[in-house]
Every structure is written in C-alpha cells, then in structure tokens.
C-alpha cells in the first residue's frame, strides 16, 4: 500500500523568503513521487516528479525537491517565494502496476507581502 | 503537448437529472484515464480507473451504477452522474495517461452543482 503525508495544511511565507513544503511517503515498492500545484477552480499542474533517477529533482517555476529514502521524504523547496506561488500544493506517490497515484491532503501556500 | 480538456467546465442541474462530463486527450492517445472527485478545500479522491475498450475499475465506496464511465476511444472518456442529488455537487477532475508513461495529465476540472 502507498500513502502520502503532507505536514501542515497551511504554510505562510513572506515574499522573497524560502518556501519549504513537507511530504513524507510510504510505499512497499520503489516509489514514483510527484508534486502538483492547483490554482483556484483549476485542474492540477505537474511541478516535478521523481522516477528513480537523480534524487534532486528540478521542476518548473523554480521549484525543486529532494528524494531522501532514509527519511522517506520528498520535500518541495523554492529559494525565493513570489506572490504568484500562492496556491494549493499536492504531493503524490505512485509506482504500482495499476498506475494509480495517491494524493496527500494538500498544503495551501500563502505569500505575505 | 499533453493537453487534457474537460467539458463542460461548469454545470448546474436539477436533482434527479443526469449529467455527462467529457474528458479528452487532445494531442495524445490515452489507454488509461482516471476520474477524481474533489470536495472544497480537500484533496483529490480517486473514483475510478477508465481503460479503453473495457469496463472501468471503481474504487471502494464508489457506486458504479451512479457514476457511469465509458472509455470508447483512446482520446475520450465520459463520466455520467445519474439521478444527481445535491450531495453529488463537487469538482470532478479527470486525468489521462499516455501509453508507456507513468505520468498523468490533468484536465481543468468540471464544477457540478445540483440544485
């Protein structure tokens, strides 16, 4: 079975500050890990994904995430927050043969001026 | 590339009627499509996996006779909410997976309101 835990349903950071969104996973098979962003009333956009290649994954909009097997973590970071980063972020895990992706509960990122 | 569309984007219907939502992969063929439901300020809940040319696989607790899924071609899957009730009001999102790739591309979602 697979699962994802996102720590913190809401995170607030000041514009220009470091963004850190936490995600821990559980998987009985080598996982594929994803971060998606969702803006209000829209679908999901893939930020980045880990598929067993490099452990540090760079995505769009300046985001990156590091896969740490020993910590079962896949935290999302961005060095400097922009106002446009305000959105809902979902961590997800996949990798089973059924191709299903299991989503975390999401973290709403607020950017303070 | 890898664009998924949904139609309609927003629909309001009366209780007891049926509503069809379309999910199309515009520039790739998708042997597998997924249907999700998202309640306000919550995560996505997988409802069913739709495979072209075969019956959909429903998640536990999802009524297959209420949420009819048809995946008649490699670019189109439809979700029909039958005899809709107000509690079916939600944001429905589909995703499509190109053959041979472990990545889902998401549609923009459909907001269903049942009055």
XYZ file of C-alpha atoms in Angstrom:
228
model
C 0.000 0.000 0.000
C 1.066 3.553 -0.611
C 0.319 6.754 1.234
C 1.460 10.329 1.490
C 1.501 12.687 4.447
C 1.818 16.403 3.973
C 2.786 18.239 7.132
C 0.895 21.477 7.516
C -2.366 22.200 5.765
C -1.409 25.880 5.578
C 2.019 27.451 5.208
C 2.691 31.183 5.116
C 5.942 32.728 3.949
C 6.975 36.253 3.130
C 7.630 37.246 -0.458
C 11.286 36.543 -1.196
C 11.653 34.007 1.607
C 12.392 30.307 1.315
C 9.462 28.025 0.603
C 9.508 24.575 2.229
C 6.564 22.221 1.886
C 6.958 18.877 3.600
C 5.949 15.488 2.284
C 6.581 12.022 3.655
C 5.601 8.878 1.835
C 5.045 5.213 2.492
C 5.441 2.649 -0.237
C 6.072 -1.072 -0.454
C 7.510 -0.694 -3.945
C 10.072 1.762 -5.321
C 8.010 4.924 -5.492
C 7.377 7.482 -8.124
C 6.819 10.814 -6.388
C 5.132 13.923 -7.690
C 4.370 17.473 -6.685
C 1.372 19.168 -8.274
C 0.073 22.723 -7.952
C -3.565 23.711 -8.154
C -4.845 27.243 -8.590
C -8.456 28.029 -7.590
C -11.074 26.284 -9.700
C -8.474 24.725 -11.950
C -7.027 21.302 -12.531
C -3.601 20.141 -11.406
C -0.319 21.116 -12.981
C 2.748 18.944 -12.559
C 5.612 20.790 -10.884
C 8.096 17.939 -10.850
C 8.440 14.197 -10.499
C 10.912 11.647 -9.175
C 11.194 8.359 -11.021
C 14.332 6.740 -9.566
C 16.880 8.827 -11.448
C 18.576 11.806 -9.767
C 17.484 12.320 -6.171
C 17.387 16.105 -6.570
C 14.645 16.946 -8.993
C 14.231 20.356 -10.554
C 10.817 21.430 -11.715
C 9.048 24.384 -13.198
C 8.758 27.863 -11.692
C 11.990 27.482 -9.715
C 10.776 24.622 -7.530
C 12.845 21.580 -6.661
C 12.508 18.551 -4.426
C 14.924 16.051 -2.957
C 14.158 12.366 -2.585
C 15.544 11.022 0.687
C 14.950 7.317 1.015
C 16.334 7.129 4.544
C 13.815 9.716 5.678
C 11.032 8.633 3.294
C 10.674 12.282 2.399
C 10.199 14.346 -0.733
C 10.050 17.946 0.459
C 9.412 20.754 -2.008
C 11.504 23.919 -1.888
C 11.905 27.213 -3.667
C 14.630 29.697 -2.683
C 12.570 32.850 -3.088
C 8.778 32.995 -2.956
C 6.733 35.052 -5.395
C 3.205 36.257 -4.904
C 2.182 34.101 -7.861
C 3.217 30.979 -5.932
C 0.148 31.258 -3.723
C -1.816 28.080 -4.455
C -2.606 24.586 -3.201
C 0.215 22.069 -3.464
C -0.252 18.319 -3.534
C 2.361 15.655 -3.012
C 1.561 12.297 -4.597
C 3.003 8.799 -4.788
C 2.687 6.170 -7.483
C 4.644 3.308 -8.897
C 2.353 0.349 -8.577
C 1.423 -1.622 -11.650
C -2.109 -0.239 -11.575
C -0.715 3.239 -12.360
C -2.752 4.815 -9.582
C -1.493 7.952 -7.909
C -2.273 8.566 -4.257
C -2.525 12.200 -3.250
C -1.743 13.879 0.021
C -4.284 16.188 1.600
C -2.600 19.261 0.210
C -0.870 22.320 1.617
C -2.141 25.790 0.921
C 0.737 28.191 0.453
C 0.125 31.813 1.408
C 2.585 34.509 0.366
C 2.794 37.542 2.619
C 3.741 40.888 1.044
C 1.820 18.827 -25.683
C -0.104 16.522 -23.342
C -3.242 18.613 -23.081
C -6.393 17.267 -21.486
C -9.724 19.050 -21.803
C -12.978 18.660 -19.929
C -16.433 19.697 -20.970
C -18.383 21.362 -19.560
C -16.278 23.408 -17.176
C -19.316 24.225 -15.069
C -22.790 22.728 -14.969
C -25.862 23.276 -12.850
C -28.587 20.674 -12.923
C -31.742 19.820 -11.065
C -31.967 16.973 -8.606
C -32.926 13.737 -10.315
C -31.437 14.529 -13.691
C -28.298 13.036 -15.239
C -25.190 14.903 -16.252
C -22.421 13.815 -18.631
C -18.884 15.099 -18.320
C -16.380 14.556 -21.121
C -12.633 14.150 -20.771
C -10.493 14.340 -23.886
C -6.786 13.949 -24.505
C -6.159 16.439 -27.287
C -2.713 15.540 -28.563
C -2.008 12.025 -27.362
C -3.685 8.669 -27.018
C -4.585 7.570 -23.531
C -5.243 3.935 -22.851
C -5.954 4.834 -19.240
C -7.907 7.721 -17.812
C -8.759 8.432 -14.210
C -11.704 10.221 -12.637
C -11.307 12.108 -9.380
C -13.665 13.983 -7.125
C -12.556 16.913 -5.041
C -14.593 18.405 -2.220
C -13.975 22.034 -1.225
C -10.562 22.552 0.309
C -9.814 18.828 0.223
C -7.620 16.506 -1.739
C -8.470 14.519 -4.818
C -10.272 11.258 -4.269
C -9.861 8.670 -6.979
C -13.264 7.430 -8.113
C -12.392 5.052 -10.908
C -9.850 3.979 -13.485
C -11.103 4.007 -17.047
C -9.495 1.692 -19.569
C -10.207 1.993 -23.277
C -12.393 -0.806 -24.521
C -13.059 -2.378 -21.148
C -15.087 -1.798 -18.027
C -13.946 0.823 -15.574
C -12.468 -0.186 -12.241
C -14.177 1.596 -9.379
C -12.669 2.419 -6.005
C -14.237 1.079 -2.886
C -17.340 3.000 -1.900
C -17.993 4.481 -5.342
C -21.318 3.396 -6.828
C -20.720 2.190 -10.372
C -24.416 2.448 -11.265
C -24.497 6.065 -10.193
C -21.233 7.144 -11.785
C -21.215 5.587 -15.245
C -17.903 5.657 -17.049
C -17.402 4.990 -20.732
C -13.996 4.978 -22.432
C -14.992 4.380 -26.014
C -11.873 5.672 -27.720
C -8.232 6.368 -26.969
C -8.946 10.079 -26.608
C -12.304 10.230 -24.865
C -13.721 9.103 -21.555
C -17.090 10.187 -20.198
C -18.473 10.274 -16.670
C -22.234 10.328 -16.300
C -23.682 11.206 -12.923
C -27.087 9.563 -12.926
C -30.056 10.778 -10.879
C -27.939 13.515 -9.401
C -28.542 14.697 -5.863
C -27.241 17.814 -4.090
C -24.618 15.727 -2.308
C -23.117 14.920 -5.718
C -22.190 18.572 -6.084
C -18.421 18.665 -6.346
C -15.425 19.386 -8.529
C -14.748 16.477 -10.872
C -11.296 16.173 -12.410
C -10.082 13.693 -14.975
C -6.560 12.722 -15.912
C -5.130 10.831 -18.848
C -2.053 8.673 -19.063
C -0.189 8.235 -22.352
C 0.675 4.655 -23.134
C 4.030 3.572 -21.712
C 4.410 6.576 -19.427
C 3.914 6.712 -15.692
C 2.582 10.242 -15.640
C -0.926 11.601 -15.532
C -2.010 14.796 -17.256
C -4.950 16.506 -15.641
C -7.951 18.239 -17.110
C -9.103 21.637 -15.839
C -11.997 20.154 -13.900
C -15.784 20.391 -14.013
C -17.763 22.109 -11.284
C -21.086 20.300 -10.811
C -23.833 21.933 -8.793
C -27.042 20.002 -8.188
C -29.980 22.095 -7.008
